[in-house]
PDB file of C-alpha atoms and ligand atoms in Angstrom:
ATOM      1  CA  MET A   1     -28.800 -28.751 -29.723  1.00 61.00           C
ATOM      2  CA  VAL A   2     -27.272 -29.774 -33.091  1.00 68.00           C
ATOM      3  CA  GLN A   3     -30.245 -28.885 -34.597  1.00 70.00           C
ATOM      4  CA  ASP A   4     -30.163 -24.951 -33.142  1.00 86.00           C
ATOM      5  CA  ARG A   5     -26.607 -25.025 -34.350  1.00 93.00           C
ATOM      6  CA  HIS A   6     -27.599 -25.737 -37.843  1.00 96.00           C
ATOM      7  CA  LEU A   7     -30.649 -23.355 -37.592  1.00 97.00           C
ATOM      8  CA  ASP A   8     -28.315 -20.514 -36.083  1.00 97.00           C
ATOM      9  CA  ARG A   9     -25.976 -20.998 -39.207  1.00 97.00           C
ATOM     10  CA  ARG A  10     -29.079 -21.102 -41.671  1.00 98.00           C
ATOM     11  CA  LEU A  11     -30.267 -17.917 -40.511  1.00 98.00           C
ATOM     12  CA  THR A  12     -27.071 -16.177 -40.659  1.00 98.00           C
ATOM     13  CA  MET A  13     -26.429 -17.530 -43.887  1.00 98.00           C
ATOM     14  CA  VAL A  14     -29.747 -16.014 -45.136  1.00 98.00           C
ATOM     15  CA  ARG A  15     -28.872 -12.495 -43.451  1.00 98.00           C
ATOM     16  CA  ARG A  16     -25.345 -12.184 -44.720  1.00 98.00           C
ATOM     17  CA  GLN A  17     -24.933 -14.350 -48.259  1.00 98.00           C
ATOM     18  CA  ILE A  18     -28.473 -13.607 -49.361  1.00 98.00           C
ATOM     19  CA  GLU A  19     -30.333 -10.851 -47.786  1.00 98.00           C
ATOM     20  CA  GLY A  20     -26.861  -9.125 -47.935  1.00 98.00           C
ATOM     21  CA  ARG A  21     -26.475  -9.694 -51.614  1.00 98.00           C
ATOM     22  CA  GLY A  22     -29.746  -8.144 -52.423  1.00 98.00           C
ATOM     23  CA  VAL A  23     -32.240 -10.972 -52.597  1.00 98.00           C
ATOM     24  CA  ARG A  24     -35.610  -9.469 -51.289  1.00 98.00           C
ATOM     25  CA  ASP A  25     -38.347 -11.708 -52.208  1.00 98.00           C
ATOM     26  CA  PRO A  26     -39.940 -12.795 -48.923  1.00 98.00           C
ATOM     27  CA  ARG A  27     -41.175 -15.938 -49.987  1.00 98.00           C
ATOM     28  CA  VAL A  28     -37.545 -16.951 -51.324  1.00 98.00           C
ATOM     29  CA  LEU A  29     -35.823 -15.945 -48.106  1.00 98.00           C
ATOM     30  CA  ASP A  30     -38.555 -17.875 -45.914  1.00 98.00           C
ATOM     31  CA  ALA A  31     -37.545 -21.114 -47.934  1.00 98.00           C
ATOM     32  CA  MET A  32     -33.778 -20.543 -47.436  1.00 98.00           C
ATOM     33  CA  ARG A  33     -34.411 -20.157 -43.742  1.00 98.00           C
ATOM     34  CA  THR A  34     -36.572 -23.465 -43.969  1.00 98.00           C
ATOM     35  CA  VAL A  35     -34.967 -26.038 -45.840  1.00 98.00           C
ATOM     36  CA  PRO A  36     -32.092 -27.878 -43.827  1.00 98.00           C
ATOM     37  CA  ARG A  37     -29.496 -27.617 -46.316  1.00 98.00           C
ATOM     38  CA  HIS A  38     -26.952 -29.734 -43.996  1.00 98.00           C
ATOM     39  CA  ARG A  39     -29.388 -32.904 -44.550  1.00 98.00           C
ATOM     40  CA  PHE A  40     -28.655 -32.865 -48.532  1.00 98.00           C
ATOM     41  CA  VAL A  41     -24.723 -33.112 -47.983  1.00 98.00           C
ATOM     42  CA  SER A  42     -22.656 -36.060 -46.333  1.00 97.00           C
ATOM     43  CA  ARG A  43     -22.304 -36.079 -42.816  1.00 95.00           C
ATOM     44  CA  THR A  44     -18.777 -35.287 -42.878  1.00 97.00           C
ATOM     45  CA  LEU A  45     -19.428 -31.993 -44.573  1.00 97.00           C
ATOM     46  CA  SER A  46     -22.522 -31.052 -42.725  1.00 95.00           C
ATOM     47  CA  GLY A  47     -20.597 -28.704 -40.768  1.00 95.00           C
ATOM     48  CA  ASP A  48     -19.791 -26.815 -43.983  1.00 97.00           C
ATOM     49  CA  ALA A  49     -23.364 -26.800 -45.388  1.00 98.00           C
ATOM     50  CA  TYR A  50     -24.243 -23.293 -44.479  1.00 98.00           C
ATOM     51  CA  LYS A  51     -20.797 -21.689 -46.013  1.00 98.00           C
ATOM     52  CA  ASP A  52     -20.807 -19.508 -48.884  1.00 98.00           C
ATOM     53  CA  HIS A  53     -19.740 -21.877 -51.600  1.00 97.00           C
ATOM     54  CA  PRO A  54     -20.807 -25.052 -53.645  1.00 96.00           C
ATOM     55  CA  LEU A  55     -19.736 -28.685 -51.826  1.00 97.00           C
ATOM     56  CA  PRO A  56     -19.158 -31.832 -53.600  1.00 97.00           C
ATOM     57  CA  ILE A  57     -22.003 -34.328 -53.612  1.00 97.00           C
ATOM     58  CA  GLY A  58     -20.556 -37.422 -55.311  1.00 94.00           C
ATOM     59  CA  SER A  59     -20.461 -38.577 -58.799  1.00 93.00           C
ATOM     60  CA  GLY A  60     -18.409 -35.456 -59.835  1.00 92.00           C
ATOM     61  CA  GLN A  61     -21.348 -33.075 -58.969  1.00 95.00           C
ATOM     62  CA  THR A  62     -21.822 -30.231 -56.587  1.00 96.00           C
ATOM     63  CA  ILE A  63     -24.614 -28.707 -54.690  1.00 97.00           C
ATOM     64  CA  SER A  64     -24.797 -24.914 -55.566  1.00 97.00           C
ATOM     65  CA  GLN A  65     -23.885 -22.259 -53.490  1.00 98.00           C
ATOM     66  CA  PRO A  66     -26.780 -21.074 -51.611  1.00 98.00           C
ATOM     67  CA  TYR A  67     -26.887 -17.486 -52.778  1.00 98.00           C
ATOM     68  CA  ILE A  68     -27.114 -19.045 -56.390  1.00 98.00           C
ATOM     69  CA  VAL A  69     -30.190 -21.012 -55.577  1.00 98.00           C
ATOM     70  CA  ALA A  70     -31.841 -18.262 -53.983  1.00 98.00           C
ATOM     71  CA  LEU A  71     -30.911 -15.740 -56.929  1.00 98.00           C
ATOM     72  CA  MET A  72     -32.510 -18.351 -59.400  1.00 98.00           C
ATOM     73  CA  ALA A  73     -35.587 -19.036 -57.406  1.00 98.00           C
ATOM     74  CA  GLU A  74     -36.370 -15.397 -57.305  1.00 98.00           C
ATOM     75  CA  ALA A  75     -35.606 -14.707 -60.755  1.00 98.00           C
ATOM     76  CA  ALA A  76     -37.897 -17.709 -61.591  1.00 98.00           C
ATOM     77  CA  ALA A  77     -40.840 -15.740 -60.040  1.00 98.00           C
ATOM     78  CA  ILE A  78     -42.520 -18.826 -58.702  1.00 98.00           C
ATOM     79  CA  GLU A  79     -46.006 -18.611 -57.278  1.00 98.00           C
ATOM     80  CA  PRO A  80     -47.564 -20.837 -54.905  1.00 98.00           C
ATOM     81  CA  ASP A  81     -49.726 -22.591 -57.373  1.00 98.00           C
ATOM     82  CA  ASN A  82     -47.103 -22.982 -60.001  1.00 98.00           C
ATOM     83  CA  ARG A  83     -45.797 -26.382 -61.259  1.00 98.00           C
ATOM     84  CA  VAL A  84     -41.870 -26.119 -61.654  1.00 99.00           C
ATOM     85  CA  LEU A  85     -39.469 -28.447 -63.530  1.00 99.00           C
ATOM     86  CA  GLU A  86     -35.900 -28.610 -62.225  1.00 98.00           C
ATOM     87  CA  VAL A  87     -33.156 -29.817 -64.567  1.00 98.00           C
ATOM     88  CA  GLY A  88     -30.251 -31.235 -62.488  1.00 98.00           C
ATOM     89  CA  THR A  89     -31.577 -32.760 -59.164  1.00 98.00           C
ATOM     90  CA  GLY A  90     -28.079 -33.316 -57.607  1.00 98.00           C
ATOM     91  CA  SER A  91     -28.405 -33.163 -53.796  1.00 98.00           C
ATOM     92  CA  GLY A  92     -32.088 -32.528 -54.151  1.00 98.00           C
ATOM     93  CA  TYR A  93     -31.543 -29.421 -52.201  1.00 98.00           C
ATOM     94  CA  GLY A  94     -32.622 -26.947 -55.107  1.00 98.00           C
ATOM     95  CA  ALA A  95     -35.725 -29.221 -55.569  1.00 99.00           C
ATOM     96  CA  ALA A  96     -36.612 -28.656 -51.772  1.00 99.00           C
ATOM     97  CA  VAL A  97     -36.355 -24.905 -51.871  1.00 99.00           C
ATOM     98  CA  LEU A  98     -38.646 -25.015 -55.229  1.00 99.00           C
ATOM     99  CA  ALA A  99     -41.066 -27.176 -53.292  1.00 99.00           C
ATOM    100  CA  GLU A 100     -41.337 -24.666 -50.767  1.00 99.00           C
ATOM    101  CA  LEU A 101     -42.290 -22.225 -53.198  1.00 99.00           C
ATOM    102  CA  ALA A 102     -44.462 -23.886 -55.644  1.00 99.00           C
ATOM    103  CA  ALA A 103     -47.444 -26.257 -55.800  1.00 98.00           C
ATOM    104  CA  SER A 104     -45.515 -29.080 -57.505  1.00 98.00           C
ATOM    105  CA  VAL A 105     -41.985 -29.627 -58.440  1.00 98.00           C
ATOM    106  CA  VAL A 106     -40.634 -32.594 -61.096  1.00 98.00           C
ATOM    107  CA  SER A 107     -36.737 -32.727 -60.577  1.00 98.00           C
ATOM    108  CA  VAL A 108     -34.829 -34.735 -63.323  1.00 98.00           C
ATOM    109  CA  GLU A 109     -31.248 -36.235 -62.696  1.00 98.00           C
ATOM    110  CA  ARG A 110     -29.275 -38.312 -65.109  1.00 97.00           C
ATOM    111  CA  HIS A 111     -27.110 -40.071 -62.289  1.00 97.00           C
ATOM    112  CA  ARG A 112     -29.176 -42.779 -60.904  1.00 98.00           C
ATOM    113  CA  LYS A 113     -27.419 -42.676 -57.494  1.00 97.00           C
ATOM    114  CA  LEU A 114     -27.803 -39.073 -56.910  1.00 98.00           C
ATOM    115  CA  ALA A 115     -31.390 -39.152 -57.938  1.00 98.00           C
ATOM    116  CA  ASN A 116     -32.121 -42.101 -55.319  1.00 98.00           C
ATOM    117  CA  SER A 117     -30.493 -40.491 -52.585  1.00 98.00           C
ATOM    118  CA  ALA A 118     -32.226 -36.889 -53.251  1.00 98.00           C
ATOM    119  CA  ALA A 119     -35.495 -38.643 -53.519  1.00 98.00           C
ATOM    120  CA  GLN A 120     -34.829 -40.431 -50.100  1.00 98.00           C
ATOM    121  CA  VAL A 121     -33.877 -37.213 -48.348  1.00 98.00           C
ATOM    122  CA  LEU A 122     -36.909 -35.328 -50.021  1.00 98.00           C
ATOM    123  CA  ALA A 123     -39.322 -37.843 -48.679  1.00 98.00           C
ATOM    124  CA  GLU A 124     -37.743 -37.994 -45.275  1.00 98.00           C
ATOM    125  CA  LEU A 125     -38.384 -34.266 -44.925  1.00 98.00           C
ATOM    126  CA  GLY A 126     -41.749 -34.445 -46.061  1.00 98.00           C
ATOM    127  CA  TYR A 127     -41.710 -32.996 -49.283  1.00 98.00           C
ATOM    128  CA  ASP A 128     -44.576 -34.753 -51.027  1.00 98.00           C
ATOM    129  CA  ASN A 129     -45.012 -32.227 -53.557  1.00 98.00           C
ATOM    130  CA  ALA A 130     -41.686 -32.886 -55.025  1.00 98.00           C
ATOM    131  CA  THR A 131     -40.786 -35.803 -57.700  1.00 98.00           C
ATOM    132  CA  VAL A 132     -37.534 -36.937 -58.784  1.00 98.00           C
ATOM    133  CA  VAL A 133     -37.324 -38.642 -62.151  1.00 98.00           C
ATOM    134  CA  CYS A 134     -33.900 -40.433 -63.574  1.00 98.00           C
ATOM    135  CA  ALA A 135     -33.427 -39.347 -67.115  1.00 97.00           C
ATOM    136  CA  ASP A 136     -31.807 -36.847 -69.523  1.00 97.00           C
ATOM    137  CA  GLY A 137     -33.406 -33.631 -68.459  1.00 97.00           C
ATOM    138  CA  SER A 138     -32.043 -31.736 -71.268  1.00 96.00           C
ATOM    139  CA  GLN A 139     -35.273 -32.930 -73.121  1.00 95.00           C
ATOM    140  CA  GLY A 140     -37.631 -31.582 -70.366  1.00 98.00           C
ATOM    141  CA  HIS A 141     -40.188 -34.033 -68.752  1.00 98.00           C
ATOM    142  CA  LEU A 142     -43.071 -34.256 -71.178  1.00 98.00           C
ATOM    143  CA  PRO A 143     -45.546 -36.094 -68.817  1.00 97.00           C
ATOM    144  CA  GLY A 144     -45.437 -33.106 -66.479  1.00 97.00           C
ATOM    145  CA  ALA A 145     -45.534 -30.254 -68.933  1.00 98.00           C
ATOM    146  CA  PRO A 146     -46.426 -27.321 -69.489  1.00 98.00           C
ATOM    147  CA  TYR A 147     -44.516 -25.737 -66.468  1.00 98.00           C
ATOM    148  CA  ASP A 148     -44.838 -22.331 -64.959  1.00 98.00           C
ATOM    149  CA  ALA A 149     -40.999 -22.498 -64.504  1.00 99.00           C
ATOM    150  CA  VAL A 150     -38.087 -24.332 -65.300  1.00 99.00           C
ATOM    151  CA  VAL A 151     -35.091 -24.270 -63.594  1.00 98.00           C
ATOM    152  CA  VAL A 152     -31.871 -25.519 -65.225  1.00 98.00           C
ATOM    153  CA  THR A 153     -28.944 -26.172 -62.504  1.00 98.00           C
ATOM    154  CA  ALA A 154     -26.239 -27.507 -65.437  1.00 97.00           C
ATOM    155  CA  ALA A 155     -24.813 -25.365 -67.844  1.00 97.00           C
ATOM    156  CA  ALA A 156     -26.018 -25.502 -71.631  1.00 96.00           C
ATOM    157  CA  PRO A 157     -24.144 -23.854 -74.481  1.00 96.00           C
ATOM    158  CA  SER A 158     -27.379 -22.663 -75.650  1.00 96.00           C
ATOM    159  CA  VAL A 159     -31.009 -22.713 -74.240  1.00 97.00           C
ATOM    160  CA  PRO A 160     -32.607 -26.250 -75.262  1.00 96.00           C
ATOM    161  CA  SER A 161     -35.603 -25.769 -77.320  1.00 96.00           C
ATOM    162  CA  ALA A 162     -37.618 -28.550 -75.897  1.00 97.00           C
ATOM    163  CA  LEU A 163     -37.339 -26.797 -72.588  1.00 98.00           C
ATOM    164  CA  ILE A 164     -38.960 -23.571 -74.097  1.00 98.00           C
ATOM    165  CA  ASP A 165     -41.605 -25.832 -75.516  1.00 97.00           C
ATOM    166  CA  GLN A 166     -42.798 -27.147 -72.047  1.00 98.00           C
ATOM    167  CA  LEU A 167     -43.275 -23.665 -70.605  1.00 98.00           C
ATOM    168  CA  VAL A 168     -46.634 -22.373 -70.345  1.00 98.00           C
ATOM    169  CA  ASP A 169     -47.242 -18.787 -72.047  1.00 98.00           C
ATOM    170  CA  GLY A 170     -45.972 -16.462 -69.646  1.00 98.00           C
ATOM    171  CA  GLY A 171     -43.556 -19.103 -68.224  1.00 98.00           C
ATOM    172  CA  ARG A 172     -40.149 -18.279 -66.992  1.00 98.00           C
ATOM    173  CA  MET A 173     -36.845 -20.209 -67.413  1.00 98.00           C
ATOM    174  CA  VAL A 174     -33.878 -19.436 -65.489  1.00 98.00           C
ATOM    175  CA  ILE A 175     -30.550 -21.446 -67.051  1.00 98.00           C
ATOM    176  CA  PRO A 176     -26.793 -21.056 -66.892  1.00 98.00           C
ATOM    177  CA  VAL A 177     -25.887 -20.489 -70.405  1.00 98.00           C
ATOM    178  CA  GLY A 178     -22.348 -20.525 -71.937  1.00 96.00           C
ATOM    179  CA  PRO A 179     -19.527 -23.064 -72.663  1.00 92.00           C
ATOM    180  CA  ALA A 180     -18.918 -25.641 -70.110  1.00 87.00           C
ATOM    181  CA  THR A 181     -15.248 -25.238 -69.674  1.00 86.00           C
ATOM    182  CA  PHE A 182     -15.528 -21.546 -68.664  1.00 84.00           C
ATOM    183  CA  SER A 183     -18.267 -19.426 -66.675  1.00 94.00           C
ATOM    184  CA  GLN A 184     -21.571 -19.037 -67.902  1.00 97.00           C
ATOM    185  CA  ASN A 185     -24.346 -16.226 -67.616  1.00 97.00           C
ATOM    186  CA  LEU A 186     -27.510 -16.890 -65.521  1.00 98.00           C
ATOM    187  CA  THR A 187     -30.213 -16.286 -68.020  1.00 98.00           C
ATOM    188  CA  LEU A 188     -33.855 -15.539 -67.610  1.00 98.00           C
ATOM    189  CA  VAL A 189     -35.923 -16.763 -70.593  1.00 98.00           C
ATOM    190  CA  ARG A 190     -39.718 -15.508 -70.589  1.00 98.00           C
ATOM    191  CA  ARG A 191     -42.039 -17.095 -73.127  1.00 98.00           C
ATOM    192  CA  GLU A 192     -44.791 -14.772 -74.370  1.00 97.00           C
ATOM    193  CA  GLY A 193     -46.784 -16.844 -76.907  1.00 94.00           C
ATOM    194  CA  ASP A 194     -44.516 -18.114 -79.564  1.00 92.00           C
ATOM    195  CA  GLU A 195     -41.800 -15.372 -78.718  1.00 96.00           C
ATOM    196  CA  THR A 196     -39.302 -15.504 -76.135  1.00 97.00           C
ATOM    197  CA  THR A 197     -37.120 -12.719 -74.269  1.00 98.00           C
ATOM    198  CA  THR A 198     -33.975 -13.312 -72.682  1.00 97.00           C
ATOM    199  CA  GLU A 199     -31.835 -11.450 -70.117  1.00 97.00           C
ATOM    200  CA  ARG A 200     -28.578 -12.172 -68.328  1.00 97.00           C
ATOM    201  CA  PHE A 201     -28.194 -11.285 -65.135  1.00 95.00           C
ATOM    202  CA  CYS A 202     -25.164 -13.027 -63.192  1.00 95.00           C
ATOM    203  CA  PRO A 203     -21.879 -14.769 -64.171  1.00 95.00           C
ATOM    204  CA  VAL A 204     -21.726 -18.157 -62.673  1.00 97.00           C
ATOM    205  CA  ARG A 205     -20.110 -21.470 -62.871  1.00 95.00           C
ATOM    206  CA  PHE A 206     -21.853 -24.655 -63.340  1.00 95.00           C
ATOM    207  CA  VAL A 207     -21.122 -28.402 -64.148  1.00 93.00           C
ATOM    208  CA  PRO A 208     -22.142 -28.957 -67.695  1.00 95.00           C
ATOM    209  CA  LEU A 209     -25.496 -30.186 -68.632  1.00 96.00           C
ATOM    210  CA  VAL A 210     -24.987 -33.474 -70.627  1.00 95.00           C
ATOM    211  CA  GLU A 211     -27.171 -33.957 -73.538  1.00 87.00           C
ATOM    212  CA  GLU A 212     -27.507 -37.863 -74.359  1.00 78.00           C
ATOM    213  CA  SER A 213     -29.587 -37.696 -77.438  1.00 59.00           C
TER     214      SER A 213
HETATM  215  N1  SAH B   1     -29.465 -28.479 -57.973  1.00 81.44           N
HETATM  216  C1  SAH B   1     -28.841 -29.226 -57.565  1.00 81.44           C
HETATM  217  C2  SAH B   1     -27.282 -28.983 -57.912  1.00 81.44           C
HETATM  218  C3  SAH B   1     -26.987 -29.736 -59.127  1.00 81.44           C
HETATM  219  S1  SAH B   1     -25.528 -29.970 -59.856  1.00 81.44           S
HETATM  220  C4  SAH B   1     -28.447 -28.998 -55.996  1.00 81.44           C
HETATM  221  O1  SAH B   1     -29.427 -28.394 -55.316  1.00 81.44           O
HETATM  222  O2  SAH B   1     -27.753 -29.882 -55.514  1.00 81.44           O
HETATM  223  C5  SAH B   1     -26.105 -30.297 -61.694  1.00 81.44           C
HETATM  224  C6  SAH B   1     -26.676 -31.579 -61.764  1.00 81.44           C
HETATM  225  O3  SAH B   1     -26.979 -31.517 -63.176  1.00 81.44           O
HETATM  226  C7  SAH B   1     -25.601 -32.820 -61.541  1.00 81.44           C
HETATM  227  O4  SAH B   1     -26.339 -33.912 -60.480  1.00 81.44           O
HETATM  228  C8  SAH B   1     -25.855 -33.532 -62.942  1.00 81.44           C
HETATM  229  O5  SAH B   1     -25.422 -34.907 -62.849  1.00 81.44           O
HETATM  230  C9  SAH B   1     -27.144 -33.327 -63.514  1.00 81.44           C
HETATM  231  N2  SAH B   1     -27.119 -33.140 -64.924  1.00 81.44           N
HETATM  232  C10 SAH B   1     -26.472 -32.764 -65.799  1.00 81.44           C
HETATM  233  N3  SAH B   1     -26.826 -33.052 -66.869  1.00 81.44           N
HETATM  234  C11 SAH B   1     -27.976 -33.629 -66.940  1.00 81.44           C
HETATM  235  C12 SAH B   1     -29.153 -34.015 -67.894  1.00 81.44           C
HETATM  236  N4  SAH B   1     -29.106 -33.882 -69.095  1.00 81.44           N
HETATM  237  N5  SAH B   1     -30.184 -34.498 -67.261  1.00 81.44           N
HETATM  238  C13 SAH B   1     -30.447 -34.386 -65.871  1.00 81.44           C
HETATM  239  N6  SAH B   1     -29.560 -34.120 -64.928  1.00 81.44           N
HETATM  240  C14 SAH B   1     -28.397 -33.897 -65.212  1.00 81.44           C
END
């Protein structure tokens, strides 16, 4: 019964917050209908899991608003055979959505506690194609490179060049770019050979990408 309540809320979330705002990619919509977002927040917040805003997940971090997760996944244009890097695992929810869309996902998180709990929930839900690595993701994750798509879920003042270097030719990166203290622009970076094109498409507000090196 509880499961049905979450499913109802999830389907309403997709209809109103995601389709209602113009996300059209059927695979992204299916992924958002499938991933049990309530499993990625604390039990006390699970009743709020399908609401139209971010939620605290501990260590001073947040799980992103559902619409923004869907918008970023759509912009990254992920194909079923793709290898994807996520920087900023947080709760692991975004990694699960990406794991529904891609062949494999490597997700990097600097907070050990968040990395461990995200890895546990992803394993419990059977996302065998998602791997969580505890490290500074601003440098990407060389052992899994190159990636067809990179999704960065923390705000960077500029696009880290290490992440561009780890994209395949034709690869896409979605990243919030702008000052940490204010709002940023979701930015789509496309790599074509040694050239990149960038396109800003939505104002957002993310926690900062912490660069340790
Ligand atoms: N995608 C997440 C939301 C993440 S919030 C979700 O679905 O829940 C951003 C995360 O990026 C935070 O957990 C933060 O600790 C992490 N982060 C910030 N800087 C980082 C870095 N340099 N490397 C790895 N993770 C980083």
